[in-house]
PDB file of C-alpha atoms in Angstrom:
ATOM      1  CA  UNK C 103     -35.428 134.923 107.966  1.00 46.00           C
ATOM      2  CA  UNK C 104     -34.641 138.032 109.982  1.00 52.00           C
ATOM      3  CA  UNK C 105     -36.433 138.256 113.320  1.00 58.00           C
ATOM      4  CA  UNK C 106     -38.189 141.599 112.738  1.00 56.00           C
ATOM      5  CA  UNK C 107     -39.471 142.118 116.315  1.00 61.00           C
ATOM      6  CA  UNK C 108     -35.923 141.571 117.593  1.00 76.00           C
ATOM      7  CA  UNK C 109     -34.514 144.012 115.032  1.00 76.00           C
ATOM      8  CA  UNK C 110     -37.090 146.617 116.075  1.00 67.00           C
ATOM      9  CA  UNK C 111     -36.114 146.184 119.730  1.00 74.00           C
ATOM     10  CA  UNK C 112     -32.463 146.759 118.833  1.00 73.00           C
ATOM     11  CA  UNK C 113     -33.385 149.869 116.854  1.00 79.00           C
ATOM     12  CA  UNK C 114     -35.392 151.191 119.806  1.00 76.00           C
ATOM     13  CA  UNK C 115     -32.434 150.621 122.137  1.00 75.00           C
ATOM     14  CA  UNK C 116     -30.175 152.586 119.793  1.00 76.00           C
ATOM     15  CA  UNK C 117     -32.720 155.424 119.587  1.00 81.00           C
ATOM     16  CA  UNK C 118     -32.920 155.601 123.387  1.00 83.00           C
ATOM     17  CA  UNK C 119     -29.127 155.866 123.553  1.00 82.00           C
ATOM     18  CA  UNK C 120     -29.059 158.951 121.295  1.00 85.00           C
ATOM     19  CA  UNK C 121     -29.577 161.650 123.976  1.00 85.00           C
ATOM     20  CA  UNK C 122     -26.883 160.050 126.106  1.00 85.00           C
ATOM     21  CA  UNK C 123     -24.466 160.046 123.162  1.00 85.00           C
ATOM     22  CA  UNK C 124     -25.247 163.720 122.531  1.00 89.00           C
ATOM     23  CA  UNK C 125     -24.597 164.541 126.201  1.00 89.00           C
ATOM     24  CA  UNK C 126     -21.096 163.079 126.022  1.00 89.00           C
ATOM     25  CA  UNK C 127     -20.178 164.100 122.462  1.00 91.00           C
ATOM     26  CA  UNK C 128     -16.510 165.165 122.354  1.00 94.00           C
ATOM     27  CA  UNK C 129     -16.287 164.876 126.138  1.00 96.00           C
ATOM     28  CA  UNK C 130     -13.442 163.134 127.967  1.00 97.00           C
ATOM     29  CA  UNK C 131     -14.383 160.077 130.015  1.00 97.00           C
ATOM     30  CA  UNK C 132     -11.720 158.402 132.175  1.00 98.00           C
ATOM     31  CA  UNK C 133     -12.303 154.728 132.959  1.00 97.00           C
ATOM     32  CA  UNK C 134     -10.294 152.994 135.677  1.00 96.00           C
ATOM     33  CA  UNK C 135     -10.184 149.292 134.837  1.00 93.00           C
ATOM     34  CA  UNK C 136      -9.335 147.400 138.014  1.00 80.00           C
ATOM     35  CA  UNK C 137      -7.268 144.251 138.360  1.00 57.00           C
ATOM     36  CA  UNK C 138     -10.190 142.307 139.854  1.00 58.00           C
ATOM     37  CA  UNK C 139     -12.680 143.750 137.346  1.00 62.00           C
ATOM     38  CA  UNK C 140     -10.604 142.470 134.421  1.00 69.00           C
ATOM     39  CA  UNK C 141     -12.063 138.994 134.910  1.00 61.00           C
ATOM     40  CA  UNK C 142     -11.803 136.424 132.152  1.00 72.00           C
ATOM     41  CA  UNK C 143     -11.119 136.821 128.455  1.00 80.00           C
ATOM     42  CA  UNK C 144     -14.800 137.197 127.515  1.00 82.00           C
ATOM     43  CA  UNK C 145     -15.247 140.007 130.077  1.00 83.00           C
ATOM     44  CA  UNK C 146     -12.118 141.728 128.780  1.00 87.00           C
ATOM     45  CA  UNK C 147     -13.419 141.555 125.217  1.00 88.00           C
ATOM     46  CA  UNK C 148     -16.752 143.064 126.336  1.00 89.00           C
ATOM     47  CA  UNK C 149     -14.842 145.894 127.993  1.00 92.00           C
ATOM     48  CA  UNK C 150     -12.799 146.495 124.838  1.00 94.00           C
ATOM     49  CA  UNK C 151     -16.000 146.617 122.766  1.00 94.00           C
ATOM     50  CA  UNK C 152     -17.401 149.235 125.145  1.00 94.00           C
ATOM     51  CA  UNK C 153     -14.314 151.418 124.819  1.00 96.00           C
ATOM     52  CA  UNK C 154     -14.283 151.225 121.016  1.00 96.00           C
ATOM     53  CA  UNK C 155     -18.004 152.030 120.863  1.00 95.00           C
ATOM     54  CA  UNK C 156     -17.462 155.076 123.096  1.00 95.00           C
ATOM     55  CA  UNK C 157     -14.758 156.379 120.775  1.00 96.00           C
ATOM     56  CA  UNK C 158     -16.835 155.674 117.657  1.00 94.00           C
ATOM     57  CA  UNK C 159     -19.770 157.527 119.275  1.00 93.00           C
ATOM     58  CA  UNK C 160     -17.781 160.738 119.635  1.00 94.00           C
ATOM     59  CA  UNK C 161     -16.493 160.379 123.193  1.00 95.00           C
ATOM     60  CA  UNK C 162     -12.828 160.599 124.161  1.00 97.00           C
ATOM     61  CA  UNK C 163     -12.172 157.608 126.430  1.00 98.00           C
ATOM     62  CA  UNK C 164      -9.002 157.280 128.502  1.00 98.00           C
ATOM     63  CA  UNK C 165      -8.346 153.926 130.173  1.00 98.00           C
ATOM     64  CA  UNK C 166      -6.302 153.700 133.382  1.00 97.00           C
ATOM     65  CA  UNK C 167      -5.712 150.128 134.519  1.00 95.00           C
ATOM     66  CA  UNK C 168      -4.617 148.430 137.680  1.00 89.00           C
ATOM     67  CA  UNK C 169      -3.184 144.964 138.070  1.00 88.00           C
ATOM     68  CA  UNK C 170      -2.829 144.084 141.739  1.00 84.00           C
ATOM     69  CA  UNK C 171      -3.703 140.376 141.382  1.00 85.00           C
ATOM     70  CA  UNK C 172      -1.377 139.987 138.399  1.00 88.00           C
ATOM     71  CA  UNK C 173       1.464 141.711 140.273  1.00 88.00           C
ATOM     72  CA  UNK C 174       0.876 139.438 143.253  1.00 87.00           C
ATOM     73  CA  UNK C 175       1.075 136.314 141.088  1.00 89.00           C
ATOM     74  CA  UNK C 176       4.308 137.458 139.433  1.00 91.00           C
ATOM     75  CA  UNK C 177       5.927 138.305 142.776  1.00 90.00           C
ATOM     76  CA  UNK C 178       4.988 134.863 144.040  1.00 89.00           C
ATOM     77  CA  UNK C 179       6.469 133.203 140.943  1.00 91.00           C
ATOM     78  CA  UNK C 180       9.713 135.112 141.457  1.00 91.00           C
ATOM     79  CA  UNK C 181       9.815 134.313 145.169  1.00 91.00           C
ATOM     80  CA  UNK C 182       9.590 137.981 146.246  1.00 89.00           C
ATOM     81  CA  UNK C 183       7.798 138.556 149.546  1.00 84.00           C
ATOM     82  CA  UNK C 184       5.070 141.203 149.485  1.00 79.00           C
ATOM     83  CA  UNK C 185       3.062 142.834 152.258  1.00 79.00           C
ATOM     84  CA  UNK C 186       0.291 145.381 152.535  1.00 78.00           C
ATOM     85  CA  UNK C 187      -0.015 148.287 154.963  1.00 74.00           C
ATOM     86  CA  UNK C 188      -3.069 150.505 155.046  1.00 66.00           C
ATOM     87  CA  UNK C 189      -4.437 148.749 151.968  1.00 67.00           C
ATOM     88  CA  UNK C 190      -1.383 149.565 149.829  1.00 72.00           C
ATOM     89  CA  UNK C 191       1.400 147.255 148.687  1.00 79.00           C
ATOM     90  CA  UNK C 192       4.736 148.051 150.338  1.00 82.00           C
ATOM     91  CA  UNK C 193       7.088 148.561 147.394  1.00 84.00           C
ATOM     92  CA  UNK C 194      10.866 148.152 147.583  1.00 87.00           C
ATOM     93  CA  UNK C 195      13.375 148.280 144.705  1.00 90.00           C
ATOM     94  CA  UNK C 196      12.819 144.649 143.703  1.00 91.00           C
ATOM     95  CA  UNK C 197       9.029 144.981 143.874  1.00 90.00           C
ATOM     96  CA  UNK C 198       8.860 148.191 141.849  1.00 92.00           C
ATOM     97  CA  UNK C 199      10.744 146.500 138.996  1.00 94.00           C
ATOM     98  CA  UNK C 200       8.100 143.772 138.910  1.00 93.00           C
ATOM     99  CA  UNK C 201       5.288 146.337 139.208  1.00 92.00           C
ATOM    100  CA  UNK C 202       6.614 148.251 136.212  1.00 95.00           C
ATOM    101  CA  UNK C 203       7.150 145.060 134.194  1.00 95.00           C
ATOM    102  CA  UNK C 204       3.611 143.816 134.833  1.00 93.00           C
ATOM    103  CA  UNK C 205       1.710 147.115 134.647  1.00 94.00           C
ATOM    104  CA  UNK C 206       3.560 149.039 131.922  1.00 94.00           C
ATOM    105  CA  UNK C 207       4.469 145.834 130.104  1.00 92.00           C
ATOM    106  CA  UNK C 208       2.241 142.790 129.906  1.00 91.00           C
ATOM    107  CA  UNK C 209      -1.100 144.148 131.178  1.00 93.00           C
ATOM    108  CA  UNK C 210      -0.862 147.453 129.337  1.00 95.00           C
ATOM    109  CA  UNK C 211      -0.107 145.853 125.988  1.00 95.00           C
ATOM    110  CA  UNK C 212      -2.713 143.159 126.548  1.00 93.00           C
ATOM    111  CA  UNK C 213      -5.443 145.793 126.955  1.00 94.00           C
ATOM    112  CA  UNK C 214      -4.142 147.668 123.894  1.00 96.00           C
ATOM    113  CA  UNK C 215      -4.365 144.393 121.986  1.00 95.00           C
ATOM    114  CA  UNK C 216      -7.947 143.737 123.113  1.00 94.00           C
ATOM    115  CA  UNK C 217      -9.031 147.212 121.981  1.00 96.00           C
ATOM    116  CA  UNK C 218      -7.187 146.824 118.669  1.00 96.00           C
ATOM    117  CA  UNK C 219      -8.870 143.442 118.086  1.00 95.00           C
ATOM    118  CA  UNK C 220     -12.257 145.195 118.346  1.00 95.00           C
ATOM    119  CA  UNK C 221     -11.288 147.751 115.709  1.00 95.00           C
ATOM    120  CA  UNK C 222     -10.032 150.554 117.971  1.00 96.00           C
ATOM    121  CA  UNK C 223      -6.723 152.398 117.787  1.00 97.00           C
ATOM    122  CA  UNK C 224      -5.164 152.376 121.241  1.00 97.00           C
ATOM    123  CA  UNK C 225      -1.750 153.420 122.488  1.00 97.00           C
ATOM    124  CA  UNK C 226      -0.181 152.124 125.696  1.00 97.00           C
ATOM    125  CA  UNK C 227       1.593 154.617 127.941  1.00 98.00           C
ATOM    126  CA  UNK C 228       2.601 155.028 131.565  1.00 97.00           C
ATOM    127  CA  UNK C 229       3.096 158.102 133.715  1.00 97.00           C
ATOM    128  CA  UNK C 230       6.778 158.211 132.780  1.00 96.00           C
ATOM    129  CA  UNK C 231       6.107 158.773 129.077  1.00 96.00           C
ATOM    130  CA  UNK C 232       6.557 162.405 128.149  1.00 94.00           C
ATOM    131  CA  UNK C 233       6.806 163.200 131.879  1.00 94.00           C
ATOM    132  CA  UNK C 234       3.030 162.848 131.858  1.00 96.00           C
ATOM    133  CA  UNK C 235       2.713 162.269 135.619  1.00 97.00           C
ATOM    134  CA  UNK C 236       5.214 163.298 138.265  1.00 97.00           C
ATOM    135  CA  UNK C 237       4.811 161.517 141.570  1.00 96.00           C
ATOM    136  CA  UNK C 238       5.970 162.022 145.126  1.00 94.00           C
ATOM    137  CA  UNK C 239       6.361 159.517 147.928  1.00 91.00           C
ATOM    138  CA  UNK C 240       2.954 158.692 149.399  1.00 86.00           C
ATOM    139  CA  UNK C 241       2.471 159.630 153.024  1.00 80.00           C
ATOM    140  CA  UNK C 242      -0.027 157.513 154.920  1.00 75.00           C
ATOM    141  CA  UNK C 243      -0.822 157.123 158.597  1.00 68.00           C
ATOM    142  CA  UNK C 244      -2.604 154.452 160.598  1.00 65.00           C
ATOM    143  CA  UNK C 245      -4.200 154.674 164.024  1.00 65.00           C
ATOM    144  CA  UNK C 246      -2.501 152.548 166.674  1.00 64.00           C
ATOM    145  CA  UNK C 247      -5.231 150.351 168.226  1.00 62.00           C
ATOM    146  CA  UNK C 248      -3.757 150.681 171.735  1.00 68.00           C
ATOM    147  CA  UNK C 249      -2.656 154.314 171.950  1.00 65.00           C
ATOM    148  CA  UNK C 250      -5.122 155.633 169.298  1.00 66.00           C
ATOM    149  CA  UNK C 251      -2.248 157.767 167.994  1.00 71.00           C
ATOM    150  CA  UNK C 252      -1.675 158.287 164.282  1.00 72.00           C
ATOM    151  CA  UNK C 253       1.568 156.637 163.161  1.00 71.00           C
ATOM    152  CA  UNK C 254       3.330 157.087 159.827  1.00 72.00           C
ATOM    153  CA  UNK C 255       3.383 154.134 157.436  1.00 73.00           C
ATOM    154  CA  UNK C 256       6.545 153.376 155.503  1.00 76.00           C
ATOM    155  CA  UNK C 257       5.261 152.184 152.114  1.00 84.00           C
ATOM    156  CA  UNK C 258       8.591 152.385 150.321  1.00 85.00           C
ATOM    157  CA  UNK C 259       8.302 153.354 146.663  1.00 91.00           C
ATOM    158  CA  UNK C 260       4.545 153.916 146.661  1.00 90.00           C
ATOM    159  CA  UNK C 261       3.801 157.295 145.122  1.00 92.00           C
ATOM    160  CA  UNK C 262       0.930 159.676 144.610  1.00 93.00           C
ATOM    161  CA  UNK C 263       0.516 162.083 141.675  1.00 95.00           C
ATOM    162  CA  UNK C 264       2.024 165.508 142.238  1.00 94.00           C
ATOM    163  CA  UNK C 265       1.604 166.973 138.741  1.00 95.00           C
ATOM    164  CA  UNK C 266      -0.047 165.919 135.467  1.00 96.00           C
ATOM    165  CA  UNK C 267       1.270 167.270 132.155  1.00 94.00           C
ATOM    166  CA  UNK C 268      -1.894 167.139 130.071  1.00 94.00           C
ATOM    167  CA  UNK C 269      -0.171 168.091 126.798  1.00 94.00           C
ATOM    168  CA  UNK C 270       0.797 164.483 126.125  1.00 94.00           C
ATOM    169  CA  UNK C 271      -2.781 163.259 126.473  1.00 96.00           C
ATOM    170  CA  UNK C 272      -4.182 166.202 124.509  1.00 96.00           C
ATOM    171  CA  UNK C 273      -1.898 165.263 121.598  1.00 96.00           C
ATOM    172  CA  UNK C 274      -2.903 161.597 121.774  1.00 97.00           C
ATOM    173  CA  UNK C 275      -6.624 162.432 121.862  1.00 97.00           C
ATOM    174  CA  UNK C 276      -6.233 164.899 118.993  1.00 96.00           C
ATOM    175  CA  UNK C 277      -4.784 162.048 116.943  1.00 96.00           C
ATOM    176  CA  UNK C 278      -7.998 160.090 117.702  1.00 95.00           C
ATOM    177  CA  UNK C 279      -6.117 157.429 119.634  1.00 97.00           C
ATOM    178  CA  UNK C 280      -7.346 155.774 122.819  1.00 98.00           C
ATOM    179  CA  UNK C 281      -4.793 156.198 125.641  1.00 98.00           C
ATOM    180  CA  UNK C 282      -4.316 153.150 127.878  1.00 98.00           C
ATOM    181  CA  UNK C 283      -2.351 154.263 130.937  1.00 98.00           C
ATOM    182  CA  UNK C 284      -0.348 152.242 133.471  1.00 97.00           C
ATOM    183  CA  UNK C 285      -0.029 153.893 136.922  1.00 96.00           C
ATOM    184  CA  UNK C 286       3.755 154.021 137.087  1.00 97.00           C
ATOM    185  CA  UNK C 287       5.475 157.408 137.359  1.00 97.00           C
ATOM    186  CA  UNK C 288       8.792 159.163 137.964  1.00 94.00           C
ATOM    187  CA  UNK C 289       9.488 161.339 140.971  1.00 94.00           C
ATOM    188  CA  UNK C 290      11.419 164.600 140.868  1.00 89.00           C
ATOM    189  CA  UNK C 291      14.337 162.543 142.181  1.00 87.00           C
ATOM    190  CA  UNK C 292      14.206 160.246 139.132  1.00 91.00           C
ATOM    191  CA  UNK C 293      12.889 157.356 141.217  1.00 93.00           C
ATOM    192  CA  UNK C 294      10.164 155.092 139.825  1.00 95.00           C
ATOM    193  CA  UNK C 295       6.997 155.003 141.916  1.00 95.00           C
ATOM    194  CA  UNK C 296       4.125 152.536 142.071  1.00 94.00           C
ATOM    195  CA  UNK C 297       0.935 154.636 142.102  1.00 95.00           C
ATOM    196  CA  UNK C 298      -2.477 153.333 143.152  1.00 91.00           C
ATOM    197  CA  UNK C 299      -4.603 153.097 139.994  1.00 93.00           C
ATOM    198  CA  UNK C 300      -7.627 154.791 141.593  1.00 93.00           C
ATOM    199  CA  UNK C 301      -5.504 157.744 142.672  1.00 94.00           C
ATOM    200  CA  UNK C 302      -3.797 157.891 139.277  1.00 96.00           C
ATOM    201  CA  UNK C 303      -7.112 157.915 137.407  1.00 96.00           C
ATOM    202  CA  UNK C 304      -8.470 160.642 139.680  1.00 96.00           C
ATOM    203  CA  UNK C 305      -5.444 162.825 138.946  1.00 96.00           C
ATOM    204  CA  UNK C 306      -5.785 162.267 135.189  1.00 97.00           C
ATOM    205  CA  UNK C 307      -9.525 162.995 135.230  1.00 97.00           C
ATOM    206  CA  UNK C 308      -9.023 166.106 137.343  1.00 96.00           C
ATOM    207  CA  UNK C 309      -6.221 167.500 135.168  1.00 96.00           C
ATOM    208  CA  UNK C 310      -8.311 167.053 132.001  1.00 96.00           C
ATOM    209  CA  UNK C 311     -11.597 168.231 133.591  1.00 95.00           C
ATOM    210  CA  UNK C 312     -13.228 165.009 132.430  1.00 97.00           C
ATOM    211  CA  UNK C 313     -16.999 164.789 132.073  1.00 96.00           C
ATOM    212  CA  UNK C 314     -17.003 161.475 133.941  1.00 96.00           C
ATOM    213  CA  UNK C 315     -14.630 159.280 135.901  1.00 97.00           C
ATOM    214  CA  UNK C 316     -15.720 155.633 136.098  1.00 97.00           C
ATOM    215  CA  UNK C 317     -14.073 153.411 138.703  1.00 95.00           C
ATOM    216  CA  UNK C 318     -14.678 149.800 137.697  1.00 93.00           C
ATOM    217  CA  UNK C 319     -14.205 147.517 140.660  1.00 87.00           C
ATOM    218  CA  UNK C 320     -15.421 144.152 141.987  1.00 83.00           C
ATOM    219  CA  UNK C 321     -18.362 145.420 144.072  1.00 86.00           C
ATOM    220  CA  UNK C 322     -21.705 146.946 142.916  1.00 90.00           C
ATOM    221  CA  UNK C 323     -20.804 150.398 144.256  1.00 93.00           C
ATOM    222  CA  UNK C 324     -21.069 152.123 147.637  1.00 95.00           C
ATOM    223  CA  UNK C 325     -23.215 150.078 150.032  1.00 94.00           C
ATOM    224  CA  UNK C 326     -25.214 151.184 153.066  1.00 93.00           C
ATOM    225  CA  UNK C 327     -24.972 149.448 156.448  1.00 91.00           C
ATOM    226  CA  UNK C 328     -27.502 146.846 155.289  1.00 91.00           C
ATOM    227  CA  UNK C 329     -25.282 146.085 152.252  1.00 92.00           C
ATOM    228  CA  UNK C 330     -27.732 147.664 149.814  1.00 93.00           C
ATOM    229  CA  UNK C 331     -26.457 149.724 146.881  1.00 94.00           C
ATOM    230  CA  UNK C 332     -26.638 153.503 147.285  1.00 95.00           C
ATOM    231  CA  UNK C 333     -27.427 154.751 143.745  1.00 93.00           C
ATOM    232  CA  UNK C 334     -26.424 158.405 144.232  1.00 95.00           C
ATOM    233  CA  UNK C 335     -24.416 160.472 146.704  1.00 96.00           C
ATOM    234  CA  UNK C 336     -23.195 164.029 147.095  1.00 96.00           C
ATOM    235  CA  UNK C 337     -19.697 164.901 148.278  1.00 96.00           C
ATOM    236  CA  UNK C 338     -21.203 165.919 151.625  1.00 96.00           C
ATOM    237  CA  UNK C 339     -22.980 162.539 151.870  1.00 96.00           C
ATOM    238  CA  UNK C 340     -19.681 160.750 151.229  1.00 96.00           C
ATOM    239  CA  UNK C 341     -17.882 162.597 154.014  1.00 94.00           C
ATOM    240  CA  UNK C 342     -20.729 161.849 156.418  1.00 94.00           C
ATOM    241  CA  UNK C 343     -20.769 158.136 155.556  1.00 95.00           C
ATOM    242  CA  UNK C 344     -17.008 157.880 156.053  1.00 93.00           C
ATOM    243  CA  UNK C 345     -17.305 159.622 159.422  1.00 92.00           C
ATOM    244  CA  UNK C 346     -20.106 157.375 160.689  1.00 91.00           C
ATOM    245  CA  UNK C 347     -18.416 154.157 159.566  1.00 90.00           C
ATOM    246  CA  UNK C 348     -20.787 153.236 156.720  1.00 94.00           C
ATOM    247  CA  UNK C 349     -17.983 153.561 154.186  1.00 93.00           C
ATOM    248  CA  UNK C 350     -15.035 151.499 155.426  1.00 88.00           C
ATOM    249  CA  UNK C 351     -11.917 149.632 154.357  1.00 82.00           C
ATOM    250  CA  UNK C 352     -10.818 149.805 150.739  1.00 82.00           C
ATOM    251  CA  UNK C 353     -13.883 151.825 149.741  1.00 90.00           C
ATOM    252  CA  UNK C 354     -12.591 154.843 151.688  1.00 88.00           C
ATOM    253  CA  UNK C 355      -9.660 155.640 149.339  1.00 86.00           C
ATOM    254  CA  UNK C 356     -11.925 155.075 146.312  1.00 91.00           C
ATOM    255  CA  UNK C 357     -14.467 157.577 147.606  1.00 94.00           C
ATOM    256  CA  UNK C 358     -11.685 160.002 148.567  1.00 92.00           C
ATOM    257  CA  UNK C 359     -10.461 159.767 144.962  1.00 92.00           C
ATOM    258  CA  UNK C 360     -13.993 160.620 143.799  1.00 95.00           C
ATOM    259  CA  UNK C 361     -14.091 163.680 146.063  1.00 96.00           C
ATOM    260  CA  UNK C 362     -10.653 164.813 144.846  1.00 94.00           C
ATOM    261  CA  UNK C 363     -11.640 164.457 141.179  1.00 95.00           C
ATOM    262  CA  UNK C 364     -14.848 166.429 141.687  1.00 96.00           C
ATOM    263  CA  UNK C 365     -12.915 169.134 143.543  1.00 94.00           C
ATOM    264  CA  UNK C 366     -10.640 169.361 140.470  1.00 93.00           C
ATOM    265  CA  UNK C 367     -13.565 169.935 138.106  1.00 93.00           C
ATOM    266  CA  UNK C 368     -14.820 166.481 137.091  1.00 96.00           C
ATOM    267  CA  UNK C 369     -18.611 166.703 136.722  1.00 95.00           C
ATOM    268  CA  UNK C 370     -19.376 163.357 138.377  1.00 96.00           C
ATOM    269  CA  UNK C 371     -17.763 160.053 139.319  1.00 97.00           C
ATOM    270  CA  UNK C 372     -19.285 156.564 139.273  1.00 96.00           C
ATOM    271  CA  UNK C 373     -18.131 153.534 141.254  1.00 95.00           C
ATOM    272  CA  UNK C 374     -19.508 150.444 139.510  1.00 92.00           C
ATOM    273  CA  UNK C 375     -19.117 146.692 139.213  1.00 88.00           C
ATOM    274  CA  UNK C 376     -16.742 145.906 136.364  1.00 85.00           C
ATOM    275  CA  UNK C 377     -17.867 142.283 136.301  1.00 82.00           C
ATOM    276  CA  UNK C 378     -21.296 143.270 134.920  1.00 84.00           C
ATOM    277  CA  UNK C 379     -21.410 142.746 131.148  1.00 84.00           C
ATOM    278  CA  UNK C 380     -21.023 146.045 129.287  1.00 88.00           C
ATOM    279  CA  UNK C 381     -21.126 148.004 132.552  1.00 89.00           C
ATOM    280  CA  UNK C 382     -19.603 151.074 130.865  1.00 92.00           C
ATOM    281  CA  UNK C 383     -22.331 151.215 128.211  1.00 91.00           C
ATOM    282  CA  UNK C 384     -25.057 150.656 130.802  1.00 89.00           C
ATOM    283  CA  UNK C 385     -23.772 153.591 132.821  1.00 91.00           C
ATOM    284  CA  UNK C 386     -23.165 156.078 130.020  1.00 92.00           C
ATOM    285  CA  UNK C 387     -25.731 155.207 127.331  1.00 91.00           C
ATOM    286  CA  UNK C 388     -28.817 154.120 129.281  1.00 86.00           C
ATOM    287  CA  UNK C 389     -31.089 155.475 132.013  1.00 82.00           C
ATOM    288  CA  UNK C 390     -30.350 152.379 134.073  1.00 78.00           C
ATOM    289  CA  UNK C 391     -26.945 153.205 135.503  1.00 76.00           C
ATOM    290  CA  UNK C 392     -24.684 150.557 136.974  1.00 79.00           C
ATOM    291  CA  UNK C 393     -23.328 151.742 140.309  1.00 91.00           C
ATOM    292  CA  UNK C 394     -23.072 154.702 142.680  1.00 95.00           C
ATOM    293  CA  UNK C 395     -23.031 158.173 141.104  1.00 95.00           C
ATOM    294  CA  UNK C 396     -21.211 160.858 143.118  1.00 96.00           C
ATOM    295  CA  UNK C 397     -21.774 164.559 142.378  1.00 94.00           C
ATOM    296  CA  UNK C 398     -20.825 167.863 143.963  1.00 91.00           C
ATOM    297  CA  UNK C 399     -24.376 168.373 145.291  1.00 84.00           C
TER     298      UNK C 399
END
């Protein structure tokens, strides 16, 4: 026999989601799916269900994925040494071939397969396809601990987006397909560049004036100095917390990506824990939220 109280609870949950669905109807939402947030198969299937439900509910989801752990494992298997400087993987010719193979190949098609298995219609692309994203060599500096002088970092073939051709994505979305994007791009010189997935997703969201950019990661969101979650921040708050040392390490480039995307016209950005079951649905379709929301003001 059907459990009527349970059915009524489910119906109530759906009814409560209605205003959220109306808010995002026909709006573009970019979701960055991080290498660490990918987790196990069950977590990946939950994520795929979320993406298909978004599309079926009238949203236009775009998935940008990373794959740092998977790249690291493949480099190790092939006996290729890898190092990090300033939080970014130094990328030479041999490494960029592996990066492209893993990101634009195995991971990209795996995510497309997960979405397809849940009834969605996804298409796997990278920044090279249709000249969607043109990159330039990333310029980073680091402060010398002794002299306190800023010194340039040589990251090799690490790039950052210089231009996004949105026509490719507009055509894909018009066809009611779900784009799954790998952060690999060409430079004006024809060179292949490895682009940080956070930066890539920020550029995509900014170029398309997305309603939301969600950065799924392996932490709950932005934490204060007592390691408590900060549920909401303004751009000004973010700059202040970076300056006073509250936001440190790998969270700095994530927050800088948020600021960039908002400056480009994205309404708001959320940094959230991708390991939480159905984190995307919690954030977009409930009053609960699942991370740190960053707005203009």
